[in-house]
Every structure is written in structure tokens, then in C-alpha cells.
Amino acid sequence: MKLLLAEDEPKVANAVKTGLEEQGMEVTVAFDGKMAEKYFDRDSFDCIILDINLPHKNGLDLCKQFRNRNKKVPIILLTALGELEDKMEGFSAGADDYLVKPFHLQELLARIHVIVKRSSGVDQPQNIMEIADLVLDLDAKSVRRAGKLIKLTQKEFLLLEALAKARGRVLSKADLAEKVWALDFDTGTNTVEVYINFLRNKIDKQHTTKLIHTRTGFGYYLKEES
């Protein structure tokens, strides 16, 4: 597995590089945004890890640029900024995951394996699901509501898929975190809420009948309610 790591702190970069290489990964380190841009242009990577506060060009700008040029490559943002607004900005830039410093190498490894597996389409179901006028094509990874195509990011689609497969059953934040991110849920994060908000804006905002619902204190469910 080939990774591009953009990190301007040499100690952090070297520690992460060493740890990942011990797991058999090939890691290219860029110490600033321009260097990361150069490596991205000349090579292909299975996963990109970006620190947000990089010299010359920051990680958010790089994330947007890389995502526009490659829709599928997994991107993880590393940052010391952990507020909800910071995470929403990162996800909106096209990131697949967001890891707040300081972090454990094992957690980073787990996230890398999860998003690379997801992006490769391994073990994805091959069928179509319908909830009211919402249609999910799990083969083509496409979503339509009332016949109109809705563009979703990878994580948004996986979250919607998990809700659809529950067939109206309430899923807790921990359930959704496990199904979409395949990691133990950290109650101190707002990742699930962020993505539910993204989905509501795309799936329900333009329609009178809402399909994504909250059961206060329990979680979320997808259902057409009379």
C-alpha cells in the first residue's frame, strides 16, 4: 500500500512514517503543501494523509484539489482542531476521515485499512433499495429521490445505506459509527451528527415528506411516516 503523508512536524512525520512502514506500507513524506502537490502530480497513492496546517498550501486546499482530480482516493485529515465546525469544513473539502492530534498510531492504521477497503468496493452488496421515492443503487453507488440524482460522498452513501438496511429500525450513534467507520465509537466526537446533517440537507431539505428521523436519546432511522 502506497501512502502520501503531508506533515510539517519532522518528529511526527518520522514517527508515523516508521510505524506505517513497519506494517509493510510504502510512505512518501511531504513537509509542506507544495511538496505534497508535487508528489501527488507525479505518482499515484492508495491513501493520502494531510495535516491541515501546512506551509505554502494548507491541507484543506490540498484536499479540495486532490478530490477534484481523483474522486476515489481516500483522504484522512490530521489536525489539532477538533471543533464541530472544523470537522464540517474538513468533510466538506472532500475528506473521508478526520483524526485529531494527538492520536495513537493503531487508530490511524485502523482508519487507513477501513477507508481503503471501502474505496476498493470490497464486499459491497449488489442490489437496489427503495424507501418511498428514495432509490439506492448499491451496485452503482447512486441515489435518487423523486427521480432526481443526488450526489453523495462515500461516507454519506455508506451512512444512508446503513439506515436503509435497518428498514425503519432505530440505529444509535454507536451502531452507525461501527457500520460506517468500523471503529469503536468515541462519545466525544460529533462525526455521526455531522453526516446526518449533510444527508438531511441533500435528501430531505427540498421535500415536504422527511425520511431521516431522530429518536431523541436513542438514535436515527430512515422511514416514510404518515
Tab-separated table of C-alpha atoms in Angstrom:
chain	number	residue	atom	x	y	z
A	1	MET	CA	0.000	0.000	0.000
A	2	LYS	CA	1.416	3.385	-1.047
A	3	LEU	CA	0.658	6.406	1.123
A	4	LEU	CA	1.346	10.116	0.847
A	5	LEU	CA	1.844	11.761	4.247
A	6	ALA	CA	1.882	15.582	4.349
A	7	GLU	CA	3.114	16.663	7.792
A	8	ASP	CA	5.370	19.648	8.582
A	9	GLU	CA	6.469	18.473	12.046
A	10	PRO	CA	9.527	16.238	11.415
A	11	LYS	CA	9.165	14.247	14.653
A	12	VAL	CA	5.514	13.458	13.976
A	13	ALA	CA	6.164	12.703	10.305
A	14	ASN	CA	9.075	10.373	11.055
A	15	ALA	CA	7.195	8.563	13.824
A	16	VAL	CA	4.139	7.985	11.614
A	17	LYS	CA	6.290	7.000	8.628
A	18	THR	CA	8.263	4.476	10.718
A	19	GLY	CA	5.120	2.994	12.249
A	20	LEU	CA	3.367	2.596	8.905
A	21	GLU	CA	6.432	1.146	7.202
A	22	GLU	CA	6.675	-1.453	9.984
A	23	GLN	CA	3.227	-2.569	8.792
A	24	GLY	CA	4.557	-3.087	5.278
A	25	MET	CA	3.341	0.206	3.804
A	26	GLU	CA	5.338	2.470	1.481
A	27	VAL	CA	5.221	6.059	2.765
A	28	THR	CA	6.205	9.248	0.922
A	29	VAL	CA	6.544	12.246	3.246
A	30	ALA	CA	5.938	15.844	2.209
A	31	PHE	CA	6.870	18.575	4.695
A	32	ASP	CA	4.826	21.327	3.031
A	33	GLY	CA	1.846	21.775	0.741
A	34	LYS	CA	3.831	22.463	-2.415
A	35	MET	CA	5.875	19.299	-1.921
A	36	ALA	CA	2.685	17.270	-1.377
A	37	GLU	CA	1.226	18.729	-4.560
A	38	LYS	CA	4.368	17.759	-6.471
A	39	TYR	CA	4.303	14.160	-5.209
A	40	PHE	CA	0.580	13.855	-5.980
A	41	ASP	CA	1.179	15.013	-9.561
A	42	ARG	CA	3.955	12.537	-10.266
A	43	ASP	CA	2.696	9.387	-8.532
A	44	SER	CA	-0.460	7.502	-7.522
A	45	PHE	CA	-1.328	6.626	-3.921
A	46	ASP	CA	-3.706	4.245	-2.167
A	47	CYS	CA	-4.331	6.740	0.636
A	48	ILE	CA	-3.434	10.366	1.406
A	49	ILE	CA	-2.904	11.712	4.937
A	50	LEU	CA	-2.906	15.515	5.214
A	51	ASP	CA	-2.084	17.784	8.123
A	52	ILE	CA	-4.264	20.898	7.813
A	53	ASN	CA	-1.711	23.494	8.949
A	54	LEU	CA	0.935	23.052	6.253
A	55	PRO	CA	3.344	25.721	4.962
A	56	HIS	CA	2.814	27.196	1.460
A	57	LYS	CA	-0.545	25.463	0.871
A	58	ASN	CA	-2.783	24.196	3.671
A	59	GLY	CA	-4.307	20.744	3.926
A	60	LEU	CA	-7.886	21.871	3.255
A	61	ASP	CA	-6.912	23.444	-0.065
A	62	LEU	CA	-4.911	20.349	-0.959
A	63	CYS	CA	-7.844	18.119	-0.021
A	64	LYS	CA	-10.189	20.041	-2.333
A	65	GLN	CA	-7.617	19.982	-5.121
A	66	PHE	CA	-6.844	16.269	-4.789
A	67	ARG	CA	-10.537	15.377	-4.504
A	68	ASN	CA	-11.389	17.302	-7.671
A	69	ARG	CA	-8.708	15.417	-9.552
A	70	ASN	CA	-9.335	11.989	-8.030
A	71	LYS	CA	-12.830	11.203	-6.743
A	72	LYS	CA	-11.900	7.850	-5.223
A	73	VAL	CA	-8.559	8.216	-3.422
A	74	PRO	CA	-9.108	8.010	0.371
A	75	ILE	CA	-8.077	11.177	2.240
A	76	ILE	CA	-7.542	11.480	6.003
A	77	LEU	CA	-7.059	14.892	7.631
A	78	LEU	CA	-4.782	15.236	10.661
A	79	THR	CA	-5.242	18.337	12.782
A	80	ALA	CA	-5.129	19.787	16.263
A	81	LEU	CA	-8.500	21.453	15.573
A	82	GLY	CA	-11.320	19.281	16.866
A	83	GLU	CA	-14.382	21.536	16.970
A	84	LEU	CA	-17.536	20.578	15.075
A	85	GLU	CA	-17.101	23.485	12.646
A	86	ASP	CA	-13.553	22.341	11.852
A	87	LYS	CA	-14.738	18.806	11.119
A	88	MET	CA	-17.580	20.013	8.911
A	89	GLU	CA	-15.120	22.138	6.951
A	90	GLY	CA	-12.832	19.140	6.500
A	91	PHE	CA	-15.603	16.820	5.354
A	92	SER	CA	-16.941	19.489	3.009
A	93	ALA	CA	-13.485	19.740	1.451
A	94	GLY	CA	-13.781	16.078	0.471
A	95	ALA	CA	-12.039	14.251	3.309
A	96	ASP	CA	-13.101	10.679	4.092
A	97	ASP	CA	-11.963	10.809	7.695
A	98	TYR	CA	-10.698	13.253	10.316
A	99	LEU	CA	-8.225	12.437	13.089
A	100	VAL	CA	-7.489	14.902	15.883
A	101	LYS	CA	-3.964	15.193	17.311
A	102	PRO	CA	-2.628	13.682	19.437
A	103	PHE	CA	-3.628	10.257	18.143
A	104	HIS	CA	-2.485	6.657	18.508
A	105	LEU	CA	-0.782	5.032	15.541
A	106	GLN	CA	-3.043	1.981	15.859
A	107	GLU	CA	-6.097	4.180	15.397
A	108	LEU	CA	-4.601	5.730	12.268
A	109	LEU	CA	-3.781	2.256	10.934
A	110	ALA	CA	-7.336	1.083	11.545
A	111	ARG	CA	-8.789	4.102	9.759
A	112	ILE	CA	-6.450	3.633	6.796
A	113	HIS	CA	-7.483	-0.003	6.373
A	114	VAL	CA	-11.182	0.839	6.662
A	115	ILE	CA	-11.307	3.646	4.105
A	116	VAL	CA	-9.003	1.867	1.640
A	117	LYS	CA	-11.224	-1.218	1.824
A	118	ARG	CA	-14.330	0.932	1.391
A	119	SER	CA	-12.883	2.771	-1.622
A	120	SER	CA	-11.976	-0.510	-3.316
A	121	GLY	CA	-15.611	-1.620	-3.197
A	122	VAL	CA	-14.801	-4.919	-1.467
A	123	ASP	CA	-17.812	-6.901	-0.324
A	124	GLN	CA	-20.351	-4.294	-1.387
A	125	PRO	CA	-23.917	-5.561	-1.911
A	126	GLN	CA	-25.279	-5.691	-5.447
A	127	ASN	CA	-28.918	-4.608	-5.273
A	128	ILE	CA	-31.412	-1.752	-5.153
A	129	MET	CA	-33.329	-0.443	-2.146
A	130	GLU	CA	-36.400	1.788	-2.187
A	131	ILE	CA	-37.852	3.872	0.660
A	132	ALA	CA	-40.807	5.948	-0.543
A	133	ASP	CA	-39.459	7.916	-3.547
A	134	LEU	CA	-35.831	7.376	-2.465
A	135	VAL	CA	-33.889	4.799	-4.512
A	136	LEU	CA	-30.430	3.476	-3.567
A	137	ASP	CA	-28.490	1.537	-6.179
A	138	LEU	CA	-25.927	-0.320	-4.072
A	139	ASP	CA	-24.152	-1.556	-7.192
A	140	ALA	CA	-23.736	1.787	-8.963
A	141	LYS	CA	-23.438	3.632	-5.606
A	142	SER	CA	-26.065	6.109	-6.752
A	143	VAL	CA	-29.031	7.740	-5.011
A	144	ARG	CA	-32.159	9.298	-6.489
A	145	ARG	CA	-35.125	10.969	-4.861
A	146	ALA	CA	-38.243	11.641	-6.892
A	147	GLY	CA	-36.180	10.657	-9.926
A	148	LYS	CA	-33.506	13.298	-9.296
A	149	LEU	CA	-29.899	12.151	-8.897
A	150	ILE	CA	-28.320	13.145	-5.559
A	151	LYS	CA	-24.551	13.341	-5.288
A	152	LEU	CA	-23.203	11.861	-2.062
A	153	THR	CA	-19.692	11.396	-0.747
A	154	GLN	CA	-18.545	7.873	0.076
A	155	LYS	CA	-19.260	8.206	3.803
A	156	GLU	CA	-22.633	9.856	3.193
A	157	PHE	CA	-23.638	6.952	0.955
A	158	LEU	CA	-22.479	4.364	3.492
A	159	LEU	CA	-24.414	6.104	6.263
A	160	LEU	CA	-27.564	6.247	4.135
A	161	GLU	CA	-27.070	2.587	3.196
A	162	ALA	CA	-26.821	1.591	6.871
A	163	LEU	CA	-30.032	3.456	7.685
A	164	ALA	CA	-31.827	1.933	4.688
A	165	LYS	CA	-30.783	-1.610	5.583
A	166	ALA	CA	-32.199	-1.132	9.091
A	167	ARG	CA	-35.645	-0.808	7.431
A	168	GLY	CA	-37.051	1.705	9.889
A	169	ARG	CA	-35.268	0.355	12.950
A	170	VAL	CA	-33.583	2.985	15.130
A	171	LEU	CA	-29.770	2.898	14.977
A	172	SER	CA	-27.718	4.525	17.722
A	173	LYS	CA	-24.701	6.705	17.002
A	174	ALA	CA	-22.500	3.815	18.118
A	175	ASP	CA	-24.283	1.461	15.688
A	176	LEU	CA	-23.761	3.860	12.800
A	177	ALA	CA	-20.140	4.564	13.705
A	178	GLU	CA	-19.400	0.849	13.728
A	179	LYS	CA	-21.195	0.186	10.435
A	180	VAL	CA	-19.767	3.169	8.526
A	181	TRP	CA	-16.359	3.711	10.113
A	182	ALA	CA	-15.855	0.209	11.555
A	183	LEU	CA	-14.286	1.679	14.689
A	184	ASP	CA	-15.205	1.793	18.360
A	185	PHE	CA	-17.338	4.877	18.867
A	186	ASP	CA	-15.851	7.867	20.687
A	187	THR	CA	-18.680	9.624	22.524
A	188	GLY	CA	-16.634	12.833	22.473
A	189	THR	CA	-16.973	13.263	18.703
A	190	ASN	CA	-19.820	14.657	16.615
A	191	THR	CA	-18.971	12.830	13.404
A	192	VAL	CA	-22.293	10.993	13.119
A	193	GLU	CA	-24.308	14.182	13.736
A	194	VAL	CA	-22.249	15.998	11.096
A	195	TYR	CA	-23.005	13.380	8.475
A	196	ILE	CA	-26.684	13.113	9.417
A	197	ASN	CA	-26.879	16.871	8.879
A	198	PHE	CA	-25.209	16.501	5.472
A	199	LEU	CA	-27.695	13.783	4.480
A	200	ARG	CA	-30.719	15.774	5.622
A	201	ASN	CA	-29.609	18.742	3.532
A	202	LYS	CA	-29.269	16.543	0.461
A	203	ILE	CA	-32.102	14.029	0.952
A	204	ASP	CA	-34.872	15.884	2.807
A	205	LYS	CA	-34.353	19.634	2.531
A	206	GLN	CA	-36.144	20.056	-0.808
A	207	HIS	CA	-39.037	17.734	0.081
A	208	THR	CA	-42.101	18.113	2.280
A	209	THR	CA	-42.010	14.469	3.372
A	210	LYS	CA	-38.953	13.871	5.534
A	211	LEU	CA	-37.351	10.421	5.546
A	212	ILE	CA	-34.476	10.822	8.037
A	213	HIS	CA	-35.730	10.989	11.607
A	214	THR	CA	-34.272	11.354	15.103
A	215	ARG	CA	-35.472	9.368	18.096
A	216	THR	CA	-34.248	11.572	20.929
A	217	GLY	CA	-31.925	9.710	23.254
A	218	PHE	CA	-31.813	6.626	21.004
A	219	GLY	CA	-30.554	7.466	17.528
A	220	TYR	CA	-31.702	7.781	13.913
A	221	TYR	CA	-33.892	5.928	11.449
A	222	LEU	CA	-34.946	6.125	7.795
A	223	LYS	CA	-38.649	5.726	7.108
A	224	GLU	CA	-41.635	7.296	5.384
A	225	GLU	CA	-44.031	8.304	8.141
A	226	SER	CA	-47.676	9.190	7.579
